[in-house]
mmCIF file with all atom_site columns, C-alpha atoms in Angstrom:
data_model
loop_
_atom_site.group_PDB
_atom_site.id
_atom_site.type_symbol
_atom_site.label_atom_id
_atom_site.label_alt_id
_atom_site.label_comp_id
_atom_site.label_asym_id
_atom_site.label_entity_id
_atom_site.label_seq_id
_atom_site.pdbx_PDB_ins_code
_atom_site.Cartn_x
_atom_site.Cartn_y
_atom_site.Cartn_z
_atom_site.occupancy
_atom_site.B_iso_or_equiv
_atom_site.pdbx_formal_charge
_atom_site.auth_seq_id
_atom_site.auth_comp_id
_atom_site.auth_asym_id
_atom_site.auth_atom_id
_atom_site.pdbx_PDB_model_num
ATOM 1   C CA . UNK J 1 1   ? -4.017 -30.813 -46.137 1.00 83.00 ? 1   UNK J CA 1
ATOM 2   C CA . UNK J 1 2   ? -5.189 -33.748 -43.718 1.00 86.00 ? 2   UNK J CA 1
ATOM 3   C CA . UNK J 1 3   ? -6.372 -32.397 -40.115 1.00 85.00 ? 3   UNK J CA 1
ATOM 4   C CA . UNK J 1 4   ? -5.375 -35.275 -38.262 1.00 84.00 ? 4   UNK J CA 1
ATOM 5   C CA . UNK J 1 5   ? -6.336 -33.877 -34.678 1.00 88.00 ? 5   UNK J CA 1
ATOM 6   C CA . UNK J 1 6   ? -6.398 -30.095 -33.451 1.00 88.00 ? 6   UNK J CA 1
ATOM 7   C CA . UNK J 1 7   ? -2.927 -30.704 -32.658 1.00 93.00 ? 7   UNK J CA 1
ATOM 8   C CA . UNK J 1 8   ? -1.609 -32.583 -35.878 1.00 95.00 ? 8   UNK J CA 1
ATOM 9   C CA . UNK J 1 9   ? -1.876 -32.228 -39.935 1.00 96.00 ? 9   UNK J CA 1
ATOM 10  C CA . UNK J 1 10  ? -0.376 -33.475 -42.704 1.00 96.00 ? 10  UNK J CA 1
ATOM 11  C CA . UNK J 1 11  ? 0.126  -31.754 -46.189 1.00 97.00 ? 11  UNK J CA 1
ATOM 12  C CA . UNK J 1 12  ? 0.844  -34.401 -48.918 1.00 97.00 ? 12  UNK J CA 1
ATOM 13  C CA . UNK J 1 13  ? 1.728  -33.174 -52.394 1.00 97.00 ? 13  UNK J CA 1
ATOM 14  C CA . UNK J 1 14  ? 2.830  -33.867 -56.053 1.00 98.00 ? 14  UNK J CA 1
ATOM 15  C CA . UNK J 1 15  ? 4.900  -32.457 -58.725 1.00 97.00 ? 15  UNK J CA 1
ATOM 16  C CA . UNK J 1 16  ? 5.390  -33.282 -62.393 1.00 97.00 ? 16  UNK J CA 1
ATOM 17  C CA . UNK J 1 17  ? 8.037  -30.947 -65.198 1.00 94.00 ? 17  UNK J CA 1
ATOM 18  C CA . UNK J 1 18  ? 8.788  -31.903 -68.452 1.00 92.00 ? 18  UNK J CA 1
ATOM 19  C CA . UNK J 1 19  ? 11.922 -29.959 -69.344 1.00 87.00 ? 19  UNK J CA 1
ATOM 20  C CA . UNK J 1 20  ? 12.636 -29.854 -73.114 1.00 82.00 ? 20  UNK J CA 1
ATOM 21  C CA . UNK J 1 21  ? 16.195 -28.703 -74.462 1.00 78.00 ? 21  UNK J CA 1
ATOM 22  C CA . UNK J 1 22  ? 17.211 -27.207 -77.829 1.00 72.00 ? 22  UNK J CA 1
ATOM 23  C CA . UNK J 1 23  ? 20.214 -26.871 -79.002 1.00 67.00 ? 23  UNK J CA 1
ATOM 24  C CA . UNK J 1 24  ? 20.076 -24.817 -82.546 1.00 67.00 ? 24  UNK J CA 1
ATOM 25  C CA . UNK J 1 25  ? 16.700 -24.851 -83.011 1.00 66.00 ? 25  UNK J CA 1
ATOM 26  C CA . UNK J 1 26  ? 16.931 -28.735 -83.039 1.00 68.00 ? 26  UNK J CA 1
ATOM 27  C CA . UNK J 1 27  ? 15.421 -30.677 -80.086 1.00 66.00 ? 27  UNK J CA 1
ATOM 28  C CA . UNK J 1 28  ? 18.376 -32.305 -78.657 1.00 72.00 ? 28  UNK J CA 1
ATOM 29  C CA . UNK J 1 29  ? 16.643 -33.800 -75.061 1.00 78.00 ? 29  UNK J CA 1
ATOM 30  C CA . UNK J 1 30  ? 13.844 -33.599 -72.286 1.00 82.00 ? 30  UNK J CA 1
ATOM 31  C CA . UNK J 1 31  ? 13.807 -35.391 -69.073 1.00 90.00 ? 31  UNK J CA 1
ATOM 32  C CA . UNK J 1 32  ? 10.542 -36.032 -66.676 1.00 94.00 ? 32  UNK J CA 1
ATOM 33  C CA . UNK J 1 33  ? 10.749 -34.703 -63.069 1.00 95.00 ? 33  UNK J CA 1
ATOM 34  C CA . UNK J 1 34  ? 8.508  -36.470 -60.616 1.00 97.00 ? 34  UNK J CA 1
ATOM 35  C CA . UNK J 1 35  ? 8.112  -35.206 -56.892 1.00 97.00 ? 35  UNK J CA 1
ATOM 36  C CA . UNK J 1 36  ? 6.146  -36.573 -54.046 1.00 98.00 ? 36  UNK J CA 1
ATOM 37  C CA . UNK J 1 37  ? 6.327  -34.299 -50.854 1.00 98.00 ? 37  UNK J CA 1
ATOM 38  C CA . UNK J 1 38  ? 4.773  -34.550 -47.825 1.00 98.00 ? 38  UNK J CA 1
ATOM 39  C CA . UNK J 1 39  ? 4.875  -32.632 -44.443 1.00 98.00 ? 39  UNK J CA 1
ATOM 40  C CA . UNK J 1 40  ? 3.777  -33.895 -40.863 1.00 97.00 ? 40  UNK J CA 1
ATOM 41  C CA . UNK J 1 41  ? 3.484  -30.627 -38.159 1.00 97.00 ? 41  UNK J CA 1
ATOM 42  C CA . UNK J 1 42  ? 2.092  -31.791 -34.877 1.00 97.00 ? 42  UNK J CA 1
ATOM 43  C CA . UNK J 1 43  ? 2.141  -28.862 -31.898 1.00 96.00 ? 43  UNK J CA 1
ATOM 44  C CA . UNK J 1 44  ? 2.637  -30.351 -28.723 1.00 96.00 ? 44  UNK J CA 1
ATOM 45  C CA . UNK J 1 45  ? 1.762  -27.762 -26.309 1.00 96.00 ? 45  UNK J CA 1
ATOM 46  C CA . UNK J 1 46  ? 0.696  -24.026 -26.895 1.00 94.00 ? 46  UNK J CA 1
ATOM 47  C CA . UNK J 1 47  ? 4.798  -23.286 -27.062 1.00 97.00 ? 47  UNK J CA 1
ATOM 48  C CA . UNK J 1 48  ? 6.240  -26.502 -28.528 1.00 98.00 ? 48  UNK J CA 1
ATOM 49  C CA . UNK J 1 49  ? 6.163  -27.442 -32.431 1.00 97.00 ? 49  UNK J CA 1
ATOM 50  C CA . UNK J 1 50  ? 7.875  -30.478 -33.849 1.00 98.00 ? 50  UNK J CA 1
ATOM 51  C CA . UNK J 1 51  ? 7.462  -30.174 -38.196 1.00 98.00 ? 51  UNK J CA 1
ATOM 52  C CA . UNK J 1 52  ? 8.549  -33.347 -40.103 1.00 98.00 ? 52  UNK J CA 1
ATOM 53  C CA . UNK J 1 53  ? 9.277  -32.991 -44.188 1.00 98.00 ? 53  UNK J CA 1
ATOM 54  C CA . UNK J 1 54  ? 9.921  -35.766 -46.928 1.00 98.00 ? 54  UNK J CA 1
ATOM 55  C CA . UNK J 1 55  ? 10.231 -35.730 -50.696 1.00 98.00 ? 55  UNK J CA 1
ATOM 56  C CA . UNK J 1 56  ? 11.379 -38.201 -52.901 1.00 98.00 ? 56  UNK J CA 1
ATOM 57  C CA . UNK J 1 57  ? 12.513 -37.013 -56.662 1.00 97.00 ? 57  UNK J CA 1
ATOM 58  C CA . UNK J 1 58  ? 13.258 -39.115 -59.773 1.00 96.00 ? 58  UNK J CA 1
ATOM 59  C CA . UNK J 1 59  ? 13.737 -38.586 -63.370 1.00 94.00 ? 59  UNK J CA 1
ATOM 60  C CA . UNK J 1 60  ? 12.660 -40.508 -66.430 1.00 93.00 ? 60  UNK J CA 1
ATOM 61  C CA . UNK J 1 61  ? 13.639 -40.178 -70.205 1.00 87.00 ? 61  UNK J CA 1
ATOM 62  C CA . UNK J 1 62  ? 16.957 -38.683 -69.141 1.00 82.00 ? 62  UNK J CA 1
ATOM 63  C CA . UNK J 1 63  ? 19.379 -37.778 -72.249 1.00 78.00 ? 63  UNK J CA 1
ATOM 64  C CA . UNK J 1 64  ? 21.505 -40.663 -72.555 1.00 79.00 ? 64  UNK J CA 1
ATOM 65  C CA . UNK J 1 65  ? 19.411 -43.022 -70.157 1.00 83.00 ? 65  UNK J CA 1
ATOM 66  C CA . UNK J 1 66  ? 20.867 -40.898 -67.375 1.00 87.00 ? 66  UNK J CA 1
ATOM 67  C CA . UNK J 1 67  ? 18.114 -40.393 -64.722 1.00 92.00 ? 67  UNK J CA 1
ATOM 68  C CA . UNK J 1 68  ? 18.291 -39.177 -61.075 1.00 94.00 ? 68  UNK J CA 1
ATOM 69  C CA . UNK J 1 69  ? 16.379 -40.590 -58.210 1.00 95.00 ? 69  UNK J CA 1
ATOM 70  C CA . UNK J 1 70  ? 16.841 -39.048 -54.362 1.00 97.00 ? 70  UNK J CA 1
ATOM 71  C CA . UNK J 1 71  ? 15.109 -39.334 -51.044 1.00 98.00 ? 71  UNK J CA 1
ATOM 72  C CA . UNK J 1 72  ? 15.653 -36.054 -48.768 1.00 98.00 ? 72  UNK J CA 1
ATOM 73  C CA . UNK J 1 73  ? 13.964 -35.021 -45.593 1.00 98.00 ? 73  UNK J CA 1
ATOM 74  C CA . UNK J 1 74  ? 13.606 -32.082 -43.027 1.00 98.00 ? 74  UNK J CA 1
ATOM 75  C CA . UNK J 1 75  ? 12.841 -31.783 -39.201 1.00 98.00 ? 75  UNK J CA 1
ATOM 76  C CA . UNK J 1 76  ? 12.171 -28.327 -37.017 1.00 98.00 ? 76  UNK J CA 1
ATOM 77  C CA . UNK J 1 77  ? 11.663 -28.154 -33.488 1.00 98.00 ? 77  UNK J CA 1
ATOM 78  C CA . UNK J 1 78  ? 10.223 -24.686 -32.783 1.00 97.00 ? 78  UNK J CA 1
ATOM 79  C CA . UNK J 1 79  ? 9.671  -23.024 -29.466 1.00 98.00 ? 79  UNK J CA 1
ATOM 80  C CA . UNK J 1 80  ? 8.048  -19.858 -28.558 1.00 97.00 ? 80  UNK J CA 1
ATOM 81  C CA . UNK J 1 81  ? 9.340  -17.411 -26.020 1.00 97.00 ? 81  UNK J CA 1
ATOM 82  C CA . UNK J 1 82  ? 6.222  -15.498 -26.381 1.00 96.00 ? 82  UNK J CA 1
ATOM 83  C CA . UNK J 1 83  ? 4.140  -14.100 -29.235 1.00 93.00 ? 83  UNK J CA 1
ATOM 84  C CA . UNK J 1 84  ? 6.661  -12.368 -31.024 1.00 95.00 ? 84  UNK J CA 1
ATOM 85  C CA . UNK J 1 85  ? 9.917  -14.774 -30.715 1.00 97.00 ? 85  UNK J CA 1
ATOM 86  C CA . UNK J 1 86  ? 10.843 -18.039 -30.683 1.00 97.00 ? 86  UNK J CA 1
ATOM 87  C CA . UNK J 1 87  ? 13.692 -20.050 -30.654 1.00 98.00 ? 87  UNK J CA 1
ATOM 88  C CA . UNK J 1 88  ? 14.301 -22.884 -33.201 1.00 98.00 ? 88  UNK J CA 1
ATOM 89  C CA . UNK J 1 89  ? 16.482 -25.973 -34.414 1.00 98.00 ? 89  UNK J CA 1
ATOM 90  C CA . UNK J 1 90  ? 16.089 -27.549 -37.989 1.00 98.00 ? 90  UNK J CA 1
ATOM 91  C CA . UNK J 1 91  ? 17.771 -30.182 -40.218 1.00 98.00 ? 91  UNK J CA 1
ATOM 92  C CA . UNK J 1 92  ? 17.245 -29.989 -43.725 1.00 98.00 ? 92  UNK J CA 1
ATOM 93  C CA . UNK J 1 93  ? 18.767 -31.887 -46.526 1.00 98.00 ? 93  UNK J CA 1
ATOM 94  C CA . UNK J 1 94  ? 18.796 -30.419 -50.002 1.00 97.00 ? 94  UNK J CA 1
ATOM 95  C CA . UNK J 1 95  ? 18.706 -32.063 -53.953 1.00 97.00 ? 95  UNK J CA 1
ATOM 96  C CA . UNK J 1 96  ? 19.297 -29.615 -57.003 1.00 96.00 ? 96  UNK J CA 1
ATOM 97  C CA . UNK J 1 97  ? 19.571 -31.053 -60.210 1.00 94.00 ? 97  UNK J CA 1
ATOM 98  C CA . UNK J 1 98  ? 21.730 -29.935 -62.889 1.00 92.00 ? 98  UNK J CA 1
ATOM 99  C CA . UNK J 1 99  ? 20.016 -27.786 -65.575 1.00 87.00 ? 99  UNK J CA 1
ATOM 100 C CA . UNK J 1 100 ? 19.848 -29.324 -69.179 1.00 83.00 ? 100 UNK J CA 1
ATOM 101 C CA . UNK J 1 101 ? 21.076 -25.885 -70.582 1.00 82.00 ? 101 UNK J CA 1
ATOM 102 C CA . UNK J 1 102 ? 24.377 -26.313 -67.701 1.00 86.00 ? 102 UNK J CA 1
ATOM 103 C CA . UNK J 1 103 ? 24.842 -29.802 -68.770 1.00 85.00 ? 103 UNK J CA 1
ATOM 104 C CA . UNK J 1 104 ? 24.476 -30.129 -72.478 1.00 80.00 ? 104 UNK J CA 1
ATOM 105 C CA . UNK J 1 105 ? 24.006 -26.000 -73.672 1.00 72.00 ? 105 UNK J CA 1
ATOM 106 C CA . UNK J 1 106 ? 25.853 -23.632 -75.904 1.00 64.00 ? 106 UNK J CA 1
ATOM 107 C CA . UNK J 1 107 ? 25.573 -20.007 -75.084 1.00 70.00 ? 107 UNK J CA 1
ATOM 108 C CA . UNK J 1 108 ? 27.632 -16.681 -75.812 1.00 74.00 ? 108 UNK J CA 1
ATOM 109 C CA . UNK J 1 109 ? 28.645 -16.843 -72.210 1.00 78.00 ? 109 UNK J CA 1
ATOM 110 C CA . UNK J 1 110 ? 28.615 -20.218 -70.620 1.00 80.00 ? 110 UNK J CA 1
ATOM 111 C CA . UNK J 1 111 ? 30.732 -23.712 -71.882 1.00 82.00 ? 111 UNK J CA 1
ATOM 112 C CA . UNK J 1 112 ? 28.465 -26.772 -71.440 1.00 83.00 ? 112 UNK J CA 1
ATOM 113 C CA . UNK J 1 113 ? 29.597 -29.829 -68.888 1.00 88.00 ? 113 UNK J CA 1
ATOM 114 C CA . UNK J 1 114 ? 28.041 -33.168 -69.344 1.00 88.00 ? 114 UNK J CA 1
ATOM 115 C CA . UNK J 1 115 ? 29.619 -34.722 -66.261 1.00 92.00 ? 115 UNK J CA 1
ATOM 116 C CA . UNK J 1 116 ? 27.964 -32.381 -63.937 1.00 93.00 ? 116 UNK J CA 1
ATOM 117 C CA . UNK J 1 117 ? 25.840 -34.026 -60.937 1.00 94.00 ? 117 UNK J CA 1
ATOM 118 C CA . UNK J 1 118 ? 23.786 -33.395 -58.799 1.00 96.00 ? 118 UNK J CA 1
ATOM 119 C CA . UNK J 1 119 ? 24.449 -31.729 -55.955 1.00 96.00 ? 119 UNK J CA 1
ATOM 120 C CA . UNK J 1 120 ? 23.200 -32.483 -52.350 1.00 97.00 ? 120 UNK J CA 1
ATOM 121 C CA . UNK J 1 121 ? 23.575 -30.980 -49.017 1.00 97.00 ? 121 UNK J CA 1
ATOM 122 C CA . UNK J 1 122 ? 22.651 -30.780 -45.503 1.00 98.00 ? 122 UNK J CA 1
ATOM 123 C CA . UNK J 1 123 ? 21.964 -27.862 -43.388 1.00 97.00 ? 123 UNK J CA 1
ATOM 124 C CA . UNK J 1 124 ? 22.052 -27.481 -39.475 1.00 98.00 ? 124 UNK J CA 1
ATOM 125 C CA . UNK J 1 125 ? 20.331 -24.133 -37.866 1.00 97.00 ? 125 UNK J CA 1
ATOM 126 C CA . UNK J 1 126 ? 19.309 -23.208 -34.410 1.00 98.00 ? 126 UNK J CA 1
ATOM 127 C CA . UNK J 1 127 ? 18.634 -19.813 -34.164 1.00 98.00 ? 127 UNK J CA 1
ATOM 128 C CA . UNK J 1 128 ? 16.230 -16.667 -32.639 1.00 98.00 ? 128 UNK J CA 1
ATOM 129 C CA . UNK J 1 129 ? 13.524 -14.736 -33.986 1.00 96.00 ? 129 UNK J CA 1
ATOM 130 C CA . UNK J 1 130 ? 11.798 -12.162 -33.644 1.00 97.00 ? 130 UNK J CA 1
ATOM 131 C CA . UNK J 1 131 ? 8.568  -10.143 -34.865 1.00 95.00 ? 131 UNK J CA 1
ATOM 132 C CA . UNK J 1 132 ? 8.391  -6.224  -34.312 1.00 92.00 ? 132 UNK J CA 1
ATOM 133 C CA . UNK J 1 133 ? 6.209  -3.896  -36.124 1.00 89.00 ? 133 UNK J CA 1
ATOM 134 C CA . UNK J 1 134 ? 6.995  -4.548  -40.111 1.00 91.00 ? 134 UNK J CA 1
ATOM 135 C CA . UNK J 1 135 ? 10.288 -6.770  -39.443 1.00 94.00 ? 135 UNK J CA 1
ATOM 136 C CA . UNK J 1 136 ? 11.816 -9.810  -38.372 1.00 95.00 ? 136 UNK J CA 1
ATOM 137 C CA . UNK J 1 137 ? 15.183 -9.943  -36.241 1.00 96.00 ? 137 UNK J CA 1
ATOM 138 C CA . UNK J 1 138 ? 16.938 -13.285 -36.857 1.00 96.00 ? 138 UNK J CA 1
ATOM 139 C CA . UNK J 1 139 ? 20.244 -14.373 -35.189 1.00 97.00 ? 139 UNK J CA 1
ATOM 140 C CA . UNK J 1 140 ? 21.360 -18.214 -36.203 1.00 97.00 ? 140 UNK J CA 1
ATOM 141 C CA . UNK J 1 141 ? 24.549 -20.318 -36.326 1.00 98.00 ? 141 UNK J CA 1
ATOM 142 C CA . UNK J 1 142 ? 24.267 -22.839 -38.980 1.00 96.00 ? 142 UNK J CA 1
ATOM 143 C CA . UNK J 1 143 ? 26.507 -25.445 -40.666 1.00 97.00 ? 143 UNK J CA 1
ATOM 144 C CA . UNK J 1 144 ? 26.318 -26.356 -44.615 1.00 97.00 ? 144 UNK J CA 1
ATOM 145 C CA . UNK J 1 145 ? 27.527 -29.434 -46.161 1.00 97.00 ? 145 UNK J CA 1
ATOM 146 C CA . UNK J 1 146 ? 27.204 -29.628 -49.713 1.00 97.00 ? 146 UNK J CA 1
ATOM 147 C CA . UNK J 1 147 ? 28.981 -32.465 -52.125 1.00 97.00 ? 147 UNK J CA 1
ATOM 148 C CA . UNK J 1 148 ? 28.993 -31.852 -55.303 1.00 97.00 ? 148 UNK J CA 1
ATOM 149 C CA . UNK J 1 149 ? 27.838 -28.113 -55.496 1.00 96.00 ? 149 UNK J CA 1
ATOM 150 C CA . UNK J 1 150 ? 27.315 -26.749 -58.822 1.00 94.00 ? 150 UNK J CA 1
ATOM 151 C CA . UNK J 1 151 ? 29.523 -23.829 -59.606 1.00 92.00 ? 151 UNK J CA 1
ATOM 152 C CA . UNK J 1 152 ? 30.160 -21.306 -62.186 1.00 89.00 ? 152 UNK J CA 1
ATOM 153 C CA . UNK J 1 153 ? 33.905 -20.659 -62.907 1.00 87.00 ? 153 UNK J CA 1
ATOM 154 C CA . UNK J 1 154 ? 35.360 -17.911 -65.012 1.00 86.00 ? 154 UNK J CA 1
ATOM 155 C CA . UNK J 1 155 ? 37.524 -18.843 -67.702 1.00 83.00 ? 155 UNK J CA 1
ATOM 156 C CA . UNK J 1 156 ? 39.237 -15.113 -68.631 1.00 87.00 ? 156 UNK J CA 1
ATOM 157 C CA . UNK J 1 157 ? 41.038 -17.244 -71.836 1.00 87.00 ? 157 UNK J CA 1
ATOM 158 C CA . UNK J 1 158 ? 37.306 -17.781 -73.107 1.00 82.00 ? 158 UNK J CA 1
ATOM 159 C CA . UNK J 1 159 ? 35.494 -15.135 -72.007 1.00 83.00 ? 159 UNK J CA 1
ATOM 160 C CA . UNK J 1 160 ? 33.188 -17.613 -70.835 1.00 84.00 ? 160 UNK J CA 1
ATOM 161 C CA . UNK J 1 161 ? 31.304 -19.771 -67.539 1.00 86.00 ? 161 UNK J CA 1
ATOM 162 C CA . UNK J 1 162 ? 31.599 -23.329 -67.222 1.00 87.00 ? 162 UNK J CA 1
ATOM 163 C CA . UNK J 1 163 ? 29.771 -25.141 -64.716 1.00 90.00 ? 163 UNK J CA 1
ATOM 164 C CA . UNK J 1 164 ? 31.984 -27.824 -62.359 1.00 93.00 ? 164 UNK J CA 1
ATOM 165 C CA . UNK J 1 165 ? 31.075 -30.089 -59.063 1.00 95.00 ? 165 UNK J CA 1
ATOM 166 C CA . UNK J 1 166 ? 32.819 -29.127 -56.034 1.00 95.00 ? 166 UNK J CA 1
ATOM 167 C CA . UNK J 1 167 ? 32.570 -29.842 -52.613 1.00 95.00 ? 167 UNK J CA 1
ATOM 168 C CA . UNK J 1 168 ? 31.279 -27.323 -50.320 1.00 94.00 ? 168 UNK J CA 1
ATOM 169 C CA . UNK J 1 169 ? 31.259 -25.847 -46.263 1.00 94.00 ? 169 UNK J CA 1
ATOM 170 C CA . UNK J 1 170 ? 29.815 -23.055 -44.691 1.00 91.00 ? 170 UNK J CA 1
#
Protein backbone atom coordinates (compact mmCIF):
# COMPACT_ATOMS: atom_id res chain seq x y z
CA UNK A 1 0.00 0.00 0.00
CA UNK A 2 1.30 3.51 -1.36
CA UNK A 3 0.05 6.60 0.90
CA UNK A 4 -0.11 8.98 -1.75
CA UNK A 5 -1.55 11.98 0.42
CA UNK A 6 -3.83 11.79 3.66
CA UNK A 7 -6.54 11.76 1.28
CA UNK A 8 -5.30 9.17 -1.43
CA UNK A 9 -3.57 5.47 -1.54
CA UNK A 10 -2.96 3.01 -3.78
CA UNK A 11 -2.71 -0.85 -3.16
CA UNK A 12 -0.84 -2.58 -6.07
CA UNK A 13 -0.66 -6.37 -6.06
CA UNK A 14 0.36 -9.71 -7.75
CA UNK A 15 -0.79 -13.16 -8.17
CA UNK A 16 0.77 -16.30 -9.61
CA UNK A 17 -1.21 -20.35 -9.64
CA UNK A 18 0.03 -23.15 -11.28
CA UNK A 19 -2.94 -25.48 -11.65
CA UNK A 20 -1.96 -29.09 -12.49
CA UNK A 21 -4.69 -31.67 -13.80
CA UNK A 22 -4.78 -35.49 -13.63
CA UNK A 23 -6.76 -37.47 -15.26
CA UNK A 24 -6.15 -41.33 -14.00
CA UNK A 25 -3.35 -40.81 -12.14
CA UNK A 26 -1.64 -39.56 -15.40
CA UNK A 27 -0.78 -35.82 -15.70
CA UNK A 28 -2.87 -34.78 -18.52
CA UNK A 29 -2.32 -30.57 -18.24
CA UNK A 30 -1.43 -27.38 -16.09
CA UNK A 31 -1.89 -23.87 -17.08
CA UNK A 32 -0.07 -20.60 -15.38
CA UNK A 33 -2.38 -17.88 -13.94
CA UNK A 34 -0.84 -14.46 -13.74
CA UNK A 35 -2.70 -11.44 -11.99
CA UNK A 36 -1.73 -7.88 -11.57
CA UNK A 37 -4.30 -5.85 -9.42
CA UNK A 38 -4.25 -2.62 -8.31
CA UNK A 39 -6.67 -0.27 -6.37
CA UNK A 40 -6.72 3.68 -6.27
CA UNK A 41 -9.21 5.05 -3.11
CA UNK A 42 -8.95 8.78 -2.80
CA UNK A 43 -11.65 10.43 -0.07
CA UNK A 44 -12.65 13.66 -1.12
CA UNK A 45 -14.23 15.17 1.79
CA UNK A 46 -14.97 13.64 5.34
CA UNK A 47 -18.41 12.12 3.54
CA UNK A 48 -17.35 11.52 -0.08
CA UNK A 49 -15.20 8.36 -1.32
CA UNK A 50 -14.46 7.67 -4.94
CA UNK A 51 -12.47 3.78 -5.05
CA UNK A 52 -10.98 2.87 -8.49
CA UNK A 53 -10.00 -1.12 -9.17
CA UNK A 54 -8.00 -2.80 -12.15
CA UNK A 55 -6.68 -6.28 -12.80
CA UNK A 56 -5.45 -7.71 -15.75
CA UNK A 57 -5.31 -11.81 -15.96
CA UNK A 58 -3.57 -14.08 -18.50
CA UNK A 59 -2.69 -17.62 -18.84
CA UNK A 60 0.35 -19.41 -20.17
CA UNK A 61 1.02 -23.18 -20.98
CA UNK A 62 -2.70 -23.65 -21.55
CA UNK A 63 -3.69 -27.41 -22.64
CA UNK A 64 -3.81 -27.27 -26.24
CA UNK A 65 -2.07 -23.73 -26.60
CA UNK A 66 -5.38 -22.36 -25.36
CA UNK A 67 -4.62 -19.40 -23.00
CA UNK A 68 -6.87 -16.60 -21.64
CA UNK A 69 -5.92 -13.02 -21.28
CA UNK A 70 -8.63 -10.22 -19.79
CA UNK A 71 -8.55 -6.67 -18.57
CA UNK A 72 -11.50 -5.91 -15.94
CA UNK A 73 -12.03 -2.96 -13.70
CA UNK A 74 -14.25 -1.57 -10.78
CA UNK A 75 -15.41 1.97 -9.59
CA UNK A 76 -17.48 2.91 -6.12
CA UNK A 77 -18.65 6.16 -5.21
CA UNK A 78 -19.51 5.98 -1.49
CA UNK A 79 -21.28 8.54 0.61
CA UNK A 80 -21.93 8.70 4.22
CA UNK A 81 -25.17 9.78 5.78
CA UNK A 82 -23.54 9.64 9.08
CA UNK A 83 -21.42 7.17 11.02
CA UNK A 84 -23.44 4.27 10.72
CA UNK A 85 -24.92 4.50 6.94
CA UNK A 86 -24.07 5.40 3.78
CA UNK A 87 -25.30 5.35 0.52
CA UNK A 88 -23.34 3.87 -2.46
CA UNK A 89 -23.02 3.26 -6.37
CA UNK A 90 -20.46 0.70 -7.89
CA UNK A 91 -19.55 -0.85 -11.28
CA UNK A 92 -17.77 -3.92 -11.30
CA UNK A 93 -16.85 -6.19 -14.08
CA UNK A 94 -16.12 -9.83 -13.38
CA UNK A 95 -13.60 -12.78 -15.19
CA UNK A 96 -13.96 -16.53 -13.97
CA UNK A 97 -12.13 -18.98 -15.72
CA UNK A 98 -13.21 -22.36 -16.43
CA UNK A 99 -11.80 -25.05 -14.07
CA UNK A 100 -9.41 -27.71 -15.70
CA UNK A 101 -11.43 -30.49 -13.83
CA UNK A 102 -14.97 -28.66 -15.69
CA UNK A 103 -13.20 -28.54 -18.91
CA UNK A 104 -11.20 -31.65 -19.46
CA UNK A 105 -12.33 -34.02 -16.03
CA UNK A 106 -13.96 -37.35 -15.49
CA UNK A 107 -15.83 -37.79 -12.30
CA UNK A 108 -18.71 -40.16 -10.91
CA UNK A 109 -20.92 -37.15 -11.14
CA UNK A 110 -19.94 -34.54 -13.62
CA UNK A 111 -19.36 -35.04 -17.83
CA UNK A 112 -16.32 -32.97 -18.92
CA UNK A 113 -16.79 -29.93 -21.70
CA UNK A 114 -13.80 -28.76 -23.55
CA UNK A 115 -15.55 -25.88 -25.29
CA UNK A 116 -16.38 -24.16 -22.14
CA UNK A 117 -15.21 -20.32 -21.83
CA UNK A 118 -14.84 -18.05 -19.85
CA UNK A 119 -17.34 -16.26 -18.51
CA UNK A 120 -17.53 -12.42 -17.91
CA UNK A 121 -19.94 -10.05 -16.46
CA UNK A 122 -20.80 -6.71 -15.29
CA UNK A 123 -22.56 -5.64 -12.26
CA UNK A 124 -24.46 -2.28 -11.48
CA UNK A 125 -25.42 -1.53 -7.57
CA UNK A 126 -26.53 1.54 -5.77
CA UNK A 127 -27.75 0.77 -2.62
CA UNK A 128 -28.06 1.70 1.51
CA UNK A 129 -26.34 0.56 4.45
CA UNK A 130 -26.40 0.45 7.56
CA UNK A 131 -24.37 -0.46 10.89
CA UNK A 132 -26.35 -1.28 14.22
CA UNK A 133 -25.04 -3.11 17.11
CA UNK A 134 -23.66 -6.68 15.59
CA UNK A 135 -25.40 -6.21 11.99
CA UNK A 136 -25.56 -4.61 8.81
CA UNK A 137 -28.98 -3.57 7.04
CA UNK A 138 -28.46 -3.45 3.26
CA UNK A 139 -31.18 -2.48 0.69
CA UNK A 140 -29.76 -2.36 -3.18
CA UNK A 141 -31.15 -2.61 -6.73
CA UNK A 142 -28.60 -4.05 -8.96
CA UNK A 143 -28.36 -5.27 -12.58
CA UNK A 144 -26.12 -8.45 -13.73
CA UNK A 145 -24.92 -9.10 -17.12
CA UNK A 146 -23.09 -12.13 -17.57
CA UNK A 147 -22.08 -13.80 -21.20
CA UNK A 148 -21.05 -16.87 -21.14
CA UNK A 149 -21.88 -18.02 -17.49
CA UNK A 150 -20.74 -21.34 -16.54
CA UNK A 151 -23.52 -23.65 -15.57
CA UNK A 152 -24.14 -27.02 -14.26
CA UNK A 153 -27.03 -28.91 -16.00
CA UNK A 154 -28.59 -32.15 -14.91
CA UNK A 155 -28.68 -34.83 -17.27
CA UNK A 156 -31.41 -37.42 -15.38
CA UNK A 157 -30.42 -40.05 -18.57
CA UNK A 158 -26.76 -39.99 -17.02
CA UNK A 159 -27.10 -39.42 -13.69
CA UNK A 160 -24.63 -36.88 -14.20
CA UNK A 161 -23.52 -32.66 -14.40
CA UNK A 162 -22.16 -31.23 -17.39
CA UNK A 163 -20.94 -27.85 -17.46
CA UNK A 164 -22.33 -25.41 -20.58
CA UNK A 165 -21.93 -21.42 -21.43
CA UNK A 166 -25.00 -19.51 -21.26
CA UNK A 167 -25.90 -16.13 -21.23
CA UNK A 168 -27.08 -14.59 -18.15
CA UNK A 169 -29.48 -11.45 -16.40
CA UNK A 170 -30.37 -10.61 -13.11
Amino acid sequence: QFNLSEKSNFILGADYKNEYYYNYGDRLTDRHIYAVFGQYDHKIDDKNEFILGARETWTTSGYLGENYDNFSMSAQYLHKLNDNESLYASYVESFIMPTLDQKYGTSSSATSNPDLKPQKGQNFELGWKRYSDDHVWKAAVYHIDITDNISPTWNKDTSKYKYKNEDFKN
